[in-house]
GROMACS .gro file of C-alpha atoms in nm:
model
  191
    1UNK     CA    1 -24.100  -0.725   0.475
    2UNK     CA    2 -24.214  -0.899   0.774
    3UNK     CA    3 -24.579  -0.813   0.755
    4UNK     CA    4 -24.591  -0.979   0.413
    5UNK     CA    5 -24.721  -1.346   0.390
    6UNK     CA    6 -24.623  -1.572   0.100
    7UNK     CA    7 -24.776  -1.857   0.001
    8UNK     CA    8 -24.547  -2.069   0.196
    9UNK     CA    9 -24.626  -1.873   0.535
   10UNK     CA   10 -24.990  -1.974   0.460
   11UNK     CA   11 -24.959  -2.332   0.431
   12UNK     CA   12 -25.036  -2.544   0.730
   13UNK     CA   13 -24.722  -2.717   0.896
   14UNK     CA   14 -24.977  -2.922   1.094
   15UNK     CA   15 -24.765  -3.248   1.085
   16UNK     CA   16 -24.517  -3.080   1.279
   17UNK     CA   17 -24.670  -2.884   1.550
   18UNK     CA   18 -24.472  -2.633   1.750
   19UNK     CA   19 -24.154  -2.681   1.515
   20UNK     CA   20 -23.956  -2.365   1.486
   21UNK     CA   21 -23.860  -2.276   1.142
   22UNK     CA   22 -23.728  -2.031   0.923
   23UNK     CA   23 -23.712  -1.929   0.563
   24UNK     CA   24 -23.386  -1.868   0.417
   25UNK     CA   25 -23.332  -1.679   0.088
   26UNK     CA   26 -23.125  -1.842  -0.199
   27UNK     CA   27 -22.779  -1.721  -0.213
   28UNK     CA   28 -22.555  -1.553  -0.459
   29UNK     CA   29 -22.181  -1.631  -0.482
   30UNK     CA   30 -22.068  -1.259  -0.506
   31UNK     CA   31 -21.687  -1.399  -0.481
   32UNK     CA   32 -21.730  -1.589  -0.807
   33UNK     CA   33 -21.929  -1.305  -0.976
   34UNK     CA   34 -21.660  -1.054  -0.898
   35UNK     CA   35 -21.373  -1.263  -0.974
   36UNK     CA   36 -21.202  -1.157  -1.291
   37UNK     CA   37 -21.193  -0.821  -1.443
   38UNK     CA   38 -21.440  -0.568  -1.463
   39UNK     CA   39 -21.628  -0.485  -1.775
   40UNK     CA   40 -21.473  -0.212  -2.016
   41UNK     CA   41 -21.674   0.140  -2.006
   42UNK     CA   42 -21.884   0.149  -2.273
   43UNK     CA   43 -21.828   0.429  -2.536
   44UNK     CA   44 -22.080   0.714  -2.494
   45UNK     CA   45 -22.186   0.621  -2.886
   46UNK     CA   46 -22.176   0.262  -2.862
   47UNK     CA   47 -22.497   0.074  -2.854
   48UNK     CA   48 -22.675  -0.029  -2.527
   49UNK     CA   49 -22.597  -0.382  -2.432
   50UNK     CA   50 -22.894  -0.590  -2.343
   51UNK     CA   51 -22.897  -0.966  -2.267
   52UNK     CA   52 -23.079  -1.283  -2.213
   53UNK     CA   53 -22.943  -1.524  -2.013
   54UNK     CA   54 -23.139  -1.877  -1.952
   55UNK     CA   55 -23.283  -2.195  -2.108
   56UNK     CA   56 -23.369  -2.148  -2.497
   57UNK     CA   57 -23.734  -2.314  -2.442
   58UNK     CA   58 -24.052  -2.150  -2.516
   59UNK     CA   59 -24.151  -2.066  -2.187
   60UNK     CA   60 -23.871  -1.862  -2.114
   61UNK     CA   61 -23.976  -1.637  -2.407
   62UNK     CA   62 -23.646  -1.544  -2.565
   63UNK     CA   63 -23.846  -1.536  -2.925
   64UNK     CA   64 -24.063  -1.284  -2.769
   65UNK     CA   65 -23.760  -1.057  -2.679
   66UNK     CA   66 -23.647  -1.139  -3.050
   67UNK     CA   67 -23.977  -1.024  -3.193
   68UNK     CA   68 -23.998  -0.733  -3.001
   69UNK     CA   69 -23.628  -0.594  -3.140
   70UNK     CA   70 -23.761  -0.666  -3.466
   71UNK     CA   71 -24.057  -0.433  -3.437
   72UNK     CA   72 -23.769  -0.170  -3.346
   73UNK     CA   73 -23.507  -0.197  -3.613
   74UNK     CA   74 -23.374   0.136  -3.513
   75UNK     CA   75 -23.299   0.080  -3.173
   76UNK     CA   76 -22.946   0.126  -3.056
   77UNK     CA   77 -22.901  -0.171  -2.858
   78UNK     CA   78 -22.706  -0.525  -2.933
   79UNK     CA   79 -22.840  -0.835  -2.769
   80UNK     CA   80 -22.644  -1.116  -2.638
   81UNK     CA   81 -22.834  -1.442  -2.570
   82UNK     CA   82 -22.695  -1.731  -2.351
   83UNK     CA   83 -22.818  -2.049  -2.306
   84UNK     CA   84 -22.895  -2.390  -2.460
   85UNK     CA   85 -23.150  -2.523  -2.644
   86UNK     CA   86 -23.324  -2.827  -2.538
   87UNK     CA   87 -23.507  -3.070  -2.759
   88UNK     CA   88 -23.747  -2.850  -2.989
   89UNK     CA   89 -23.588  -2.847  -3.303
   90UNK     CA   90 -23.863  -2.631  -3.435
   91UNK     CA   91 -23.850  -2.387  -3.162
   92UNK     CA   92 -23.461  -2.364  -3.217
   93UNK     CA   93 -23.510  -2.317  -3.606
   94UNK     CA   94 -23.732  -2.020  -3.516
   95UNK     CA   95 -23.523  -1.874  -3.265
   96UNK     CA   96 -23.178  -1.930  -3.473
   97UNK     CA   97 -23.382  -1.768  -3.785
   98UNK     CA   98 -23.509  -1.467  -3.583
   99UNK     CA   99 -23.143  -1.430  -3.470
  100UNK     CA  100 -23.002  -1.436  -3.772
  101UNK     CA  101 -23.243  -1.195  -3.950
  102UNK     CA  102 -23.104  -0.895  -3.698
  103UNK     CA  103 -22.761  -0.793  -3.697
  104UNK     CA  104 -22.787  -0.669  -3.370
  105UNK     CA  105 -22.796  -1.016  -3.197
  106UNK     CA  106 -22.552  -1.283  -3.096
  107UNK     CA  107 -22.620  -1.617  -2.987
  108UNK     CA  108 -22.348  -1.725  -2.750
  109UNK     CA  109 -22.445  -2.115  -2.682
  110UNK     CA  110 -22.451  -2.275  -2.332
  111UNK     CA  111 -22.172  -2.045  -2.096
  112UNK     CA  112 -21.971  -2.157  -1.804
  113UNK     CA  113 -22.071  -1.971  -1.466
  114UNK     CA  114 -21.762  -1.782  -1.530
  115UNK     CA  115 -21.876  -1.664  -1.861
  116UNK     CA  116 -22.214  -1.551  -1.718
  117UNK     CA  117 -22.048  -1.341  -1.486
  118UNK     CA  118 -21.846  -1.183  -1.713
  119UNK     CA  119 -22.152  -1.124  -1.941
  120UNK     CA  120 -22.363  -0.975  -1.661
  121UNK     CA  121 -22.073  -0.739  -1.597
  122UNK     CA  122 -22.109  -0.649  -1.955
  123UNK     CA  123 -22.487  -0.597  -1.963
  124UNK     CA  124 -22.679  -0.267  -1.951
  125UNK     CA  125 -22.986  -0.436  -1.933
  126UNK     CA  126 -23.074  -0.805  -1.840
  127UNK     CA  127 -23.405  -0.933  -2.003
  128UNK     CA  128 -23.636  -1.191  -1.884
  129UNK     CA  129 -23.942  -1.237  -2.066
  130UNK     CA  130 -24.079  -1.550  -1.924
  131UNK     CA  131 -24.420  -1.663  -2.025
  132UNK     CA  132 -24.485  -1.852  -1.714
  133UNK     CA  133 -24.494  -1.755  -1.356
  134UNK     CA  134 -24.128  -1.823  -1.245
  135UNK     CA  135 -24.076  -1.922  -0.873
  136UNK     CA  136 -23.715  -1.767  -0.871
  137UNK     CA  137 -23.438  -1.642  -1.107
  138UNK     CA  138 -23.076  -1.684  -0.996
  139UNK     CA  139 -22.927  -1.490  -1.272
  140UNK     CA  140 -23.187  -1.194  -1.196
  141UNK     CA  141 -23.045  -1.221  -0.829
  142UNK     CA  142 -22.672  -1.204  -0.982
  143UNK     CA  143 -22.773  -0.912  -1.206
  144UNK     CA  144 -22.863  -0.726  -0.948
  145UNK     CA  145 -22.582  -0.820  -0.698
  146UNK     CA  146 -22.382  -0.657  -0.978
  147UNK     CA  147 -22.627  -0.371  -1.040
  148UNK     CA  148 -22.727  -0.428  -1.342
  149UNK     CA  149 -23.126  -0.337  -1.392
  150UNK     CA  150 -23.363  -0.615  -1.540
  151UNK     CA  151 -23.631  -0.607  -1.769
  152UNK     CA  152 -23.893  -0.865  -1.684
  153UNK     CA  153 -24.240  -0.997  -1.751
  154UNK     CA  154 -24.529  -0.955  -1.468
  155UNK     CA  155 -24.518  -1.311  -1.418
  156UNK     CA  156 -24.404  -1.460  -1.098
  157UNK     CA  157 -24.117  -1.378  -0.859
  158UNK     CA  158 -23.893  -1.172  -1.100
  159UNK     CA  159 -24.160  -0.929  -1.165
  160UNK     CA  160 -24.215  -0.910  -0.793
  161UNK     CA  161 -23.872  -0.858  -0.714
  162UNK     CA  162 -23.815  -0.575  -0.967
  163UNK     CA  163 -24.120  -0.406  -0.883
  164UNK     CA  164 -24.056  -0.430  -0.516
  165UNK     CA  165 -23.699  -0.292  -0.572
  166UNK     CA  166 -23.717  -0.061  -0.853
  167UNK     CA  167 -23.425  -0.227  -1.052
  168UNK     CA  168 -23.573  -0.237  -1.367
  169UNK     CA  169 -23.881  -0.259  -1.583
  170UNK     CA  170 -24.184  -0.492  -1.529
  171UNK     CA  171 -24.348  -0.557  -1.865
  172UNK     CA  172 -24.713  -0.631  -1.825
  173UNK     CA  173 -24.813  -0.796  -2.137
  174UNK     CA  174 -24.661  -1.081  -2.292
  175UNK     CA  175 -24.661  -0.916  -2.650
  176UNK     CA  176 -24.365  -0.828  -2.889
  177UNK     CA  177 -24.552  -0.494  -2.921
  178UNK     CA  178 -24.538  -0.430  -2.514
  179UNK     CA  179 -24.168  -0.552  -2.512
  180UNK     CA  180 -24.071  -0.328  -2.802
  181UNK     CA  181 -24.225  -0.049  -2.635
  182UNK     CA  182 -24.042  -0.082  -2.280
  183UNK     CA  183 -23.711  -0.161  -2.470
  184UNK     CA  184 -23.807   0.183  -2.659
  185UNK     CA  185 -23.879   0.366  -2.325
  186UNK     CA  186 -23.582   0.203  -2.170
  187UNK     CA  187 -23.336   0.316  -2.438
  188UNK     CA  188 -23.477   0.655  -2.441
  189UNK     CA  189 -23.445   0.717  -2.067
  190UNK     CA  190 -23.089   0.550  -2.043
  191UNK     CA  191 -22.952   0.820  -2.292
   0.00000   0.00000   0.00000
């Protein structure tokens, strides 16, 4: 709201006294997101569809999500992971092994903007288990524009945005147990 100050607001701009300035929020390309067919309705008995979209690097925490799912083998969900690995062969091998061990998981690889939009339309929940404070998440805003709730870590702007909007779940701890419990509670509430 207008009564809230961010770190940006608190920074001195003494180099340009008297300069009028305004903060402009990031935009979401609604035309691109809404292009193409809508997702087919999910059959009532079909598992809930959750997804991770982002770089497959340790700070983004996809391994945490995979470990959380491994703790909940009977959870009726399927997980689509969209994104590319970036130079950490050991991490890539670990994520690939976790994904291969769970038949509910599908690694999609790098996706185009159109493929991301299609995937977002199919999701029941976007999961962003970041282990570092994020300053912004485009995919979170795209999901929100499509009405897709998100489960996010409590670190940084995504956690703040979800907490403020009520558009999902904020997970306070960066542990497989906490994420597994949050997924179990979400799946129970969603049925």
